[in-house]
């Protein structure tokens, strides 16, 4: 069966060429063929989105909330076939997708609540002061408005939560931006099911079908053409540093550059302080090993570096880590490319000068299983070899042994931007390392105390995005309610008649939202 | 007398080469020589800033407010010599600088108030929910933190308000970022006086001198080296599209790209609707002419396009515009380069196919005076000639005559990003043009009703920044309290012990700021 590109709710004629996805667990092709889009399809989808934007941008928060909730219900209504397809296209277990579906629908409903409540537009009113001297002040009001049609790239590692109707799409739709999803070639079937749910929801809500389209391609040309299209206003991406940087460069070279929100790689260093190491010698190693192997190490927040200080307990700790890794099970990775990269990068790291393997299982060449791996290296060696600073995407972690606190600080200071860093320390440890904490907070989007970096809570206070290269733009989060800000910009309305103002800016506050009125935060 | 580069409060040895500024009114050199900086100076200044950042980033809002207010007082304490020097280096009148100084100090005090009050950090707390099912929620808190050392480029057209201690510097210092100012070569003496005031203020407040440095160069190499320096976190710029785009490209090509906040050109179209045109046939032309000639047409918000619809009153309106322009006086432009560009671009525009001059005085080749100029062209011709869409920086405006409402809408739809657009219309006009208003609001940072775009109010609700090419990043403003957001990013603190949290995130809210706690906006 051939699945076509969906533009504004309709199947359209594509290139005629198709591709199939592969089941990473069996290495056989999944059923269904997916038609590769054409440049014409790109133009059709963007034009439909641009037309839909004209009405969608002024659609009420209540109506947008209805859409987001309906999408969630439609995704749930797919039922088991969605879970099954996602399993077949990712090699990840069923339980993972029960959770990921919950998260995906939870995100959609969270954004529904956010736009229904309405204060997210950050309305500001500076009322006229006609008698001000030497010059009167004119009435100025300001609120966030949607950017325009956006392109979202499906992410291999989250076929539901960061793909077709994942966090990027949910936040863009919430902001009032039509979305064109470039499906990830590893899970086109999952994309097709979710896309159908979105199209159905638009129809049920009687909103323009052009608010959502999805295009297939197993190469780069469709994605590139989408990012280059003059009517595209922003791009959302979760994936590798190379992929994200390529999109950033394409966007920067446009006649009118646009923002690319790329959430890319990160080594997510875990700083283990001495007293903590001693006091949890037996328990910490297992916690760390489980975090490294979670999601087959395919989380952006995977702890890829463990920073420790030489000391009397280190060899016992290392031994316990070895044991904890020995007990881990190898799981199947998302696709051939990711598996090949893992095996190659792991090997390169293990063979680097000064690197000692603590525990590494062999991998079978017949499967895409990823052997969990832990190695160690001295800070002196680590410092000399920039390759060791790169992420090894998969269940891999490198213990970096510092001679003392000052080496640990120096590592923190010289690290690249990170999505997260974690500090494991007792109260005494933390008191002794306040400077380290400050250094780390400059390099990361999220600083975790006595926990693991994996597991990204979806809420108001989450920040998922760090200084480059962790993400293209560390001022924005791709997880949590803050993600909506990526797809909006402030517009000031000066001396606008009350009747013409957007509801959020009308003097009597018909939406009942929080606003900054003459510098005061008020809801009245 | 030679003026040296000031790095962390100290004069430093530069290249030995110097330059002088020119008095645009007399075309003679102003007294004083300014030493061109070296790449060593760039490194010294950035290193000093990076060191100062370590303590400045955690300096309290109260202390930062003290600094900003002391800078304002020190600028005022310079007294008349500052006004005189600015006049000599810009050709602008004294009265203008009395006003611009007031605005500059007002901005500094506005940001002082903002950071003293403290809610700008957008603190968010999602408290732990240890009993949540299926997974407990961990405590996550989030606030804006400063980016790091930033480079600010002095702007030729605002020697005080957008230069050394102007809005960019004030907002960066308010955010907690050390600043290195690349002085504008047209007003190095003004820069030297203000830089001294900033250095004195830092000393009085007992803050690290490295928080502020200033470097001189009459070419591009020092600015380029500053933007390329790995320890620079962001760039602020106000100037031409070519200049801003060059900085954007340099920043995008860095190993670690950084944000450039460039406020660039704009034609600020003014849409004049028929009933309004008829009802204010006699008064509007003078208002428009004065706005075009304000600041010698050297404001970013200068109305460079007047969009009208053919009709019975247009010839009378045009005649009144001709008269209003005839009565304007030619004033001196900021420097030779700007004057030369104005004369050339004006001539090119006037000689373009289909363009008719309405009123244009001749310019004397002996002075830098800018003859106010108004021309007209049909929309059909305008549409064909992209050159006519470019800003002519100076007291120039082009009337574009549309056949009907739909041509006016089409112009609005096809315009590039603008800082502002203005709609002049009666209540009936506006009621008849709701679609036009929506189209315009997508293209601009600020939409003005029945006013002129010149005059940018400094407040909470102002937005000064539009879609590219009006600015590099239309999601940020360079005027008003919102400007501080350019220099900060959110950082999430997960499960952090109370004692180690920044004050803004402590549970008992010691700063008494507005926060989002478990999704509720509260001050308790």
PDB file of C-alpha atoms in Angstrom, chain A residues 53-54 57-58 113 119 122 124-126 132 136-138 140-142 145-147 245 248-249 252-257 259 261 413 415-417 427 430-431 434-435 437-455 457-463 465-469 472-477 481-482 485-497 500 514 516 518-523, chain B residues 53-54 57-58 113 119 122 124-126 132 136-138 140-142 145-147 245 248-249 252-257 259 261 413 415-417 427 430-431 434-435 437-455 457-463 465-469 472-477 481-482 485-497 500 514 516 518-523:
ATOM      1  CA  UNK A  53      -2.352  31.482   8.645  1.00  0.00           C
ATOM      2  CA  UNK A  54      -4.488  34.472   7.724  1.00  0.00           C
ATOM      3  CA  UNK A  57      -3.387  33.634  13.575  1.00  0.00           C
ATOM      4  CA  UNK A  58      -6.456  35.396  14.954  1.00  0.00           C
ATOM      5  CA  UNK A 113      -4.741  24.950  28.885  1.00  0.00           C
ATOM      6  CA  UNK A 119      -1.746  35.111  29.677  1.00  0.00           C
ATOM      7  CA  UNK A 122       2.543  38.761  27.662  1.00  0.00           C
ATOM      8  CA  UNK A 124       1.552  45.044  28.055  1.00  0.00           C
ATOM      9  CA  UNK A 125      -0.289  48.337  28.137  1.00  0.00           C
ATOM     10  CA  UNK A 126       1.264  51.759  28.633  1.00  0.00           C
ATOM     11  CA  UNK A 132       2.909  64.503  30.381  1.00  0.00           C
ATOM     12  CA  UNK A 136       2.510  63.705  25.944  1.00  0.00           C
ATOM     13  CA  UNK A 137       2.706  59.902  26.007  1.00  0.00           C
ATOM     14  CA  UNK A 138       0.714  58.072  23.395  1.00  0.00           C
ATOM     15  CA  UNK A 140       1.009  51.778  23.367  1.00  0.00           C
ATOM     16  CA  UNK A 141       0.014  48.137  23.795  1.00  0.00           C
ATOM     17  CA  UNK A 142       2.010  45.050  23.055  1.00  0.00           C
ATOM     18  CA  UNK A 145       1.632  37.248  17.886  1.00  0.00           C
ATOM     19  CA  UNK A 146       2.392  34.084  15.874  1.00  0.00           C
ATOM     20  CA  UNK A 147       5.318  34.124  13.425  1.00  0.00           C
ATOM     21  CA  UNK A 245      23.881  22.999  12.232  1.00  0.00           C
ATOM     22  CA  UNK A 248      20.966  26.709  10.886  1.00  0.00           C
ATOM     23  CA  UNK A 249      23.313  27.410   7.979  1.00  0.00           C
ATOM     24  CA  UNK A 252      21.136  31.967   7.865  1.00  0.00           C
ATOM     25  CA  UNK A 253      21.817  32.032   4.114  1.00  0.00           C
ATOM     26  CA  UNK A 254      18.199  32.781   3.158  1.00  0.00           C
ATOM     27  CA  UNK A 255      17.464  36.218   1.769  1.00  0.00           C
ATOM     28  CA  UNK A 256      15.417  36.701   4.938  1.00  0.00           C
ATOM     29  CA  UNK A 257      17.028  34.606   7.680  1.00  0.00           C
ATOM     30  CA  UNK A 259      15.082  31.200  13.414  1.00  0.00           C
ATOM     31  CA  UNK A 261      15.188  25.977  16.986  1.00  0.00           C
ATOM     32  CA  UNK A 413      34.802  25.908  32.653  1.00  0.00           C
ATOM     33  CA  UNK A 415      33.050  22.420  28.474  1.00  0.00           C
ATOM     34  CA  UNK A 416      30.832  23.352  25.558  1.00  0.00           C
ATOM     35  CA  UNK A 417      27.188  24.293  25.988  1.00  0.00           C
ATOM     36  CA  UNK A 427      25.287  19.105  51.688  1.00  0.00           C
ATOM     37  CA  UNK A 430      27.763  21.355  47.677  1.00  0.00           C
ATOM     38  CA  UNK A 431      28.820  23.912  50.300  1.00  0.00           C
ATOM     39  CA  UNK A 434      29.608  26.855  45.207  1.00  0.00           C
ATOM     40  CA  UNK A 435      32.002  28.191  42.576  1.00  0.00           C
ATOM     41  CA  UNK A 437      27.889  25.371  40.647  1.00  0.00           C
ATOM     42  CA  UNK A 438      28.163  28.903  39.287  1.00  0.00           C
ATOM     43  CA  UNK A 439      30.514  27.819  36.518  1.00  0.00           C
ATOM     44  CA  UNK A 440      28.175  25.008  35.531  1.00  0.00           C
ATOM     45  CA  UNK A 441      25.088  27.241  35.496  1.00  0.00           C
ATOM     46  CA  UNK A 442      26.742  29.317  32.751  1.00  0.00           C
ATOM     47  CA  UNK A 443      27.191  26.295  30.503  1.00  0.00           C
ATOM     48  CA  UNK A 444      23.879  24.529  30.743  1.00  0.00           C
ATOM     49  CA  UNK A 445      20.168  24.864  30.248  1.00  0.00           C
ATOM     50  CA  UNK A 446      19.336  22.788  33.325  1.00  0.00           C
ATOM     51  CA  UNK A 447      21.387  22.013  36.390  1.00  0.00           C
ATOM     52  CA  UNK A 448      20.342  18.864  38.229  1.00  0.00           C
ATOM     53  CA  UNK A 449      21.146  18.220  41.878  1.00  0.00           C
ATOM     54  CA  UNK A 450      21.305  14.654  43.152  1.00  0.00           C
ATOM     55  CA  UNK A 451      19.317  13.092  40.365  1.00  0.00           C
ATOM     56  CA  UNK A 452      19.930  11.927  36.832  1.00  0.00           C
ATOM     57  CA  UNK A 453      19.631  14.113  33.729  1.00  0.00           C
ATOM     58  CA  UNK A 454      17.381  11.663  31.876  1.00  0.00           C
ATOM     59  CA  UNK A 455      13.677  12.262  32.358  1.00  0.00           C
ATOM     60  CA  UNK A 457       9.590  16.932  33.176  1.00  0.00           C
ATOM     61  CA  UNK A 458       7.030  18.734  30.999  1.00  0.00           C
ATOM     62  CA  UNK A 459       5.920  21.802  32.933  1.00  0.00           C
ATOM     63  CA  UNK A 460       6.171  25.558  33.353  1.00  0.00           C
ATOM     64  CA  UNK A 461       9.632  25.657  34.907  1.00  0.00           C
ATOM     65  CA  UNK A 462      11.413  23.175  32.625  1.00  0.00           C
ATOM     66  CA  UNK A 463      14.172  24.466  30.381  1.00  0.00           C
ATOM     67  CA  UNK A 465      17.873  23.905  25.580  1.00  0.00           C
ATOM     68  CA  UNK A 466      21.402  25.010  26.400  1.00  0.00           C
ATOM     69  CA  UNK A 467      24.117  27.189  24.901  1.00  0.00           C
ATOM     70  CA  UNK A 468      25.362  26.057  21.472  1.00  0.00           C
ATOM     71  CA  UNK A 469      25.997  23.275  20.501  1.00  0.00           C
ATOM     72  CA  UNK A 472      20.900  26.479  18.322  1.00  0.00           C
ATOM     73  CA  UNK A 473      19.474  29.060  20.658  1.00  0.00           C
ATOM     74  CA  UNK A 474      19.781  28.555  24.388  1.00  0.00           C
ATOM     75  CA  UNK A 475      17.257  31.305  25.089  1.00  0.00           C
ATOM     76  CA  UNK A 476      14.433  28.957  24.149  1.00  0.00           C
ATOM     77  CA  UNK A 477      13.174  25.662  25.507  1.00  0.00           C
ATOM     78  CA  UNK A 481       5.010  25.758  28.298  1.00  0.00           C
ATOM     79  CA  UNK A 482       7.919  28.125  27.545  1.00  0.00           C
ATOM     80  CA  UNK A 485       7.600  31.549  22.832  1.00  0.00           C
ATOM     81  CA  UNK A 486       9.686  30.168  19.968  1.00  0.00           C
ATOM     82  CA  UNK A 487       6.832  30.734  17.579  1.00  0.00           C
ATOM     83  CA  UNK A 488       5.698  34.220  18.484  1.00  0.00           C
ATOM     84  CA  UNK A 489       7.045  37.759  18.520  1.00  0.00           C
ATOM     85  CA  UNK A 490       5.891  40.965  20.175  1.00  0.00           C
ATOM     86  CA  UNK A 491       3.935  43.496  18.120  1.00  0.00           C
ATOM     87  CA  UNK A 492       3.190  46.966  19.485  1.00  0.00           C
ATOM     88  CA  UNK A 493      -0.121  48.696  18.721  1.00  0.00           C
ATOM     89  CA  UNK A 494       0.162  52.447  19.059  1.00  0.00           C
ATOM     90  CA  UNK A 495      -2.919  54.631  19.481  1.00  0.00           C
ATOM     91  CA  UNK A 496      -5.174  51.897  18.135  1.00  0.00           C
ATOM     92  CA  UNK A 497      -8.934  52.412  18.520  1.00  0.00           C
ATOM     93  CA  UNK A 500      -9.787  47.263  16.504  1.00  0.00           C
ATOM     94  CA  UNK A 514      -2.491  38.712  33.504  1.00  0.00           C
ATOM     95  CA  UNK A 516       1.553  44.492  32.652  1.00  0.00           C
ATOM     96  CA  UNK A 518       1.582  50.864  33.302  1.00  0.00           C
ATOM     97  CA  UNK A 519       4.328  48.702  34.748  1.00  0.00           C
ATOM     98  CA  UNK A 520       2.083  46.835  37.218  1.00  0.00           C
ATOM     99  CA  UNK A 521       1.261  43.131  36.918  1.00  0.00           C
ATOM    100  CA  UNK A 522      -2.537  42.968  37.135  1.00  0.00           C
ATOM    101  CA  UNK A 523      -5.417  40.755  36.120  1.00  0.00           C
TER     102      UNK A 523
ATOM    103  CA  UNK B  53      31.254  38.404  34.604  1.00  0.00           C
ATOM    104  CA  UNK B  54      31.977  35.803  37.290  1.00  0.00           C
ATOM    105  CA  UNK B  57      26.340  37.904  36.962  1.00  0.00           C
ATOM    106  CA  UNK B  58      25.335  37.265  40.567  1.00  0.00           C
ATOM    107  CA  UNK B 113      13.951  50.392  38.445  1.00  0.00           C
ATOM    108  CA  UNK B 119      10.339  40.393  38.385  1.00  0.00           C
ATOM    109  CA  UNK B 122      10.526  35.501  34.931  1.00  0.00           C
ATOM    110  CA  UNK B 124       9.020  29.915  37.595  1.00  0.00           C
ATOM    111  CA  UNK B 125       8.642  27.234  40.224  1.00  0.00           C
ATOM    112  CA  UNK B 126       7.103  23.814  39.715  1.00  0.00           C
ATOM    113  CA  UNK B 132       2.330  11.928  41.786  1.00  0.00           C
ATOM    114  CA  UNK B 136       6.815  11.612  41.259  1.00  0.00           C
ATOM    115  CA  UNK B 137       7.521  15.153  40.058  1.00  0.00           C
ATOM    116  CA  UNK B 138      10.837  16.621  41.074  1.00  0.00           C
ATOM    117  CA  UNK B 140      12.158  22.471  39.113  1.00  0.00           C
ATOM    118  CA  UNK B 141      12.735  26.221  39.175  1.00  0.00           C
ATOM    119  CA  UNK B 142      13.672  28.483  36.340  1.00  0.00           C
ATOM    120  CA  UNK B 145      20.348  34.539  33.829  1.00  0.00           C
ATOM    121  CA  UNK B 146      22.764  36.827  31.952  1.00  0.00           C
ATOM    122  CA  UNK B 147      24.439  35.519  28.777  1.00  0.00           C
ATOM    123  CA  UNK B 245      23.881  41.693   8.015  1.00  0.00           C
ATOM    124  CA  UNK B 248      25.013  38.481  11.531  1.00  0.00           C
ATOM    125  CA  UNK B 249      27.107  36.559   9.027  1.00  0.00           C
ATOM    126  CA  UNK B 252      26.711  32.710  12.251  1.00  0.00           C
ATOM    127  CA  UNK B 253      30.125  31.510  11.031  1.00  0.00           C
ATOM    128  CA  UNK B 254      31.674  31.327  14.514  1.00  0.00           C
ATOM    129  CA  UNK B 255      32.433  27.886  15.890  1.00  0.00           C
ATOM    130  CA  UNK B 256      29.749  28.710  18.468  1.00  0.00           C
ATOM    131  CA  UNK B 257      27.219  31.036  16.821  1.00  0.00           C
ATOM    132  CA  UNK B 259      22.935  36.178  18.724  1.00  0.00           C
ATOM    133  CA  UNK B 261      20.640  42.013  17.821  1.00  0.00           C
ATOM    134  CA  UNK B 413       1.403  41.951   1.678  1.00  0.00           C
ATOM    135  CA  UNK B 415       6.523  44.508   1.750  1.00  0.00           C
ATOM    136  CA  UNK B 416       9.581  43.357   3.651  1.00  0.00           C
ATOM    137  CA  UNK B 417       9.791  43.371   7.435  1.00  0.00           C
ATOM    138  CA  UNK B 427     -13.103  55.430  12.018  1.00  0.00           C
ATOM    139  CA  UNK B 430     -10.367  51.737   9.617  1.00  0.00           C
ATOM    140  CA  UNK B 431     -13.623  49.801   9.698  1.00  0.00           C
ATOM    141  CA  UNK B 434      -9.603  45.496   8.883  1.00  0.00           C
ATOM    142  CA  UNK B 435      -7.896  43.047   6.544  1.00  0.00           C
ATOM    143  CA  UNK B 437      -4.548  46.061   9.418  1.00  0.00           C
ATOM    144  CA  UNK B 438      -4.088  42.317   9.843  1.00  0.00           C
ATOM    145  CA  UNK B 439      -1.748  42.107   6.890  1.00  0.00           C
ATOM    146  CA  UNK B 440       0.322  44.986   8.215  1.00  0.00           C
ATOM    147  CA  UNK B 441       0.557  43.562  11.721  1.00  0.00           C
ATOM    148  CA  UNK B 442       2.362  40.526  10.259  1.00  0.00           C
ATOM    149  CA  UNK B 443       5.045  42.652   8.677  1.00  0.00           C
ATOM    150  CA  UNK B 444       5.945  45.123  11.389  1.00  0.00           C
ATOM    151  CA  UNK B 445       7.164  45.471  14.950  1.00  0.00           C
ATOM    152  CA  UNK B 446       4.846  48.415  15.683  1.00  0.00           C
ATOM    153  CA  UNK B 447       1.652  49.496  14.015  1.00  0.00           C
ATOM    154  CA  UNK B 448       0.809  53.178  14.486  1.00  0.00           C
ATOM    155  CA  UNK B 449      -2.696  54.568  14.143  1.00  0.00           C
ATOM    156  CA  UNK B 450      -3.171  58.216  13.270  1.00  0.00           C
ATOM    157  CA  UNK B 451       0.256  59.395  14.297  1.00  0.00           C
ATOM    158  CA  UNK B 452       3.741  59.433  12.845  1.00  0.00           C
ATOM    159  CA  UNK B 453       6.269  56.625  13.192  1.00  0.00           C
ATOM    160  CA  UNK B 454       9.070  58.908  14.401  1.00  0.00           C
ATOM    161  CA  UNK B 455       9.297  59.272  18.154  1.00  0.00           C
ATOM    162  CA  UNK B 457       8.429  55.980  23.388  1.00  0.00           C
ATOM    163  CA  UNK B 458      10.666  54.248  25.952  1.00  0.00           C
ATOM    164  CA  UNK B 459       8.407  52.115  28.112  1.00  0.00           C
ATOM    165  CA  UNK B 460       7.147  48.646  28.925  1.00  0.00           C
ATOM    166  CA  UNK B 461       4.885  48.222  25.912  1.00  0.00           C
ATOM    167  CA  UNK B 462       7.195  49.568  23.200  1.00  0.00           C
ATOM    168  CA  UNK B 463       8.443  47.179  20.557  1.00  0.00           C
ATOM    169  CA  UNK B 465      12.300  45.631  16.127  1.00  0.00           C
ATOM    170  CA  UNK B 466      10.503  44.047  13.187  1.00  0.00           C
ATOM    171  CA  UNK B 467      10.869  41.014  10.939  1.00  0.00           C
ATOM    172  CA  UNK B 468      14.091  40.902   8.888  1.00  0.00           C
ATOM    173  CA  UNK B 469      15.472  43.157   7.412  1.00  0.00           C
ATOM    174  CA  UNK B 472      17.995  40.661  12.736  1.00  0.00           C
ATOM    175  CA  UNK B 473      15.536  39.144  15.154  1.00  0.00           C
ATOM    176  CA  UNK B 474      12.025  40.544  15.335  1.00  0.00           C
ATOM    177  CA  UNK B 475      11.315  38.667  18.560  1.00  0.00           C
ATOM    178  CA  UNK B 476      13.336  41.250  20.486  1.00  0.00           C
ATOM    179  CA  UNK B 477      13.035  44.976  21.036  1.00  0.00           C
ATOM    180  CA  UNK B 481      12.173  47.373  29.279  1.00  0.00           C
ATOM    181  CA  UNK B 482      11.743  44.331  27.009  1.00  0.00           C
ATOM    182  CA  UNK B 485      15.561  39.926  27.439  1.00  0.00           C
ATOM    183  CA  UNK B 486      18.132  40.032  24.633  1.00  0.00           C
ATOM    184  CA  UNK B 487      20.907  39.472  27.103  1.00  0.00           C
ATOM    185  CA  UNK B 488      19.536  36.684  29.266  1.00  0.00           C
ATOM    186  CA  UNK B 489      18.438  33.079  28.912  1.00  0.00           C
ATOM    187  CA  UNK B 490      16.438  30.737  31.112  1.00  0.00           C
ATOM    188  CA  UNK B 491      18.272  28.238  33.310  1.00  0.00           C
ATOM    189  CA  UNK B 492      16.394  25.494  35.151  1.00  0.00           C
ATOM    190  CA  UNK B 493      17.477  24.388  38.630  1.00  0.00           C
ATOM    191  CA  UNK B 494      16.307  20.880  39.393  1.00  0.00           C
ATOM    192  CA  UNK B 495      16.100  19.608  42.972  1.00  0.00           C
ATOM    193  CA  UNK B 496      18.485  22.310  44.163  1.00  0.00           C
ATOM    194  CA  UNK B 497      18.819  22.729  47.956  1.00  0.00           C
ATOM    195  CA  UNK B 500      22.047  27.227  47.097  1.00  0.00           C
ATOM    196  CA  UNK B 514       6.081  38.171  40.662  1.00  0.00           C
ATOM    197  CA  UNK B 516       4.781  31.646  38.178  1.00  0.00           C
ATOM    198  CA  UNK B 518       2.764  25.821  39.936  1.00  0.00           C
ATOM    199  CA  UNK B 519       1.258  27.650  36.986  1.00  0.00           C
ATOM    200  CA  UNK B 520      -0.202  30.526  39.048  1.00  0.00           C
ATOM    201  CA  UNK B 521       1.069  34.114  38.787  1.00  0.00           C
ATOM    202  CA  UNK B 522       1.738  35.145  42.383  1.00  0.00           C
ATOM    203  CA  UNK B 523       3.824  37.574  44.382  1.00  0.00           C
TER     204      UNK B 523
END
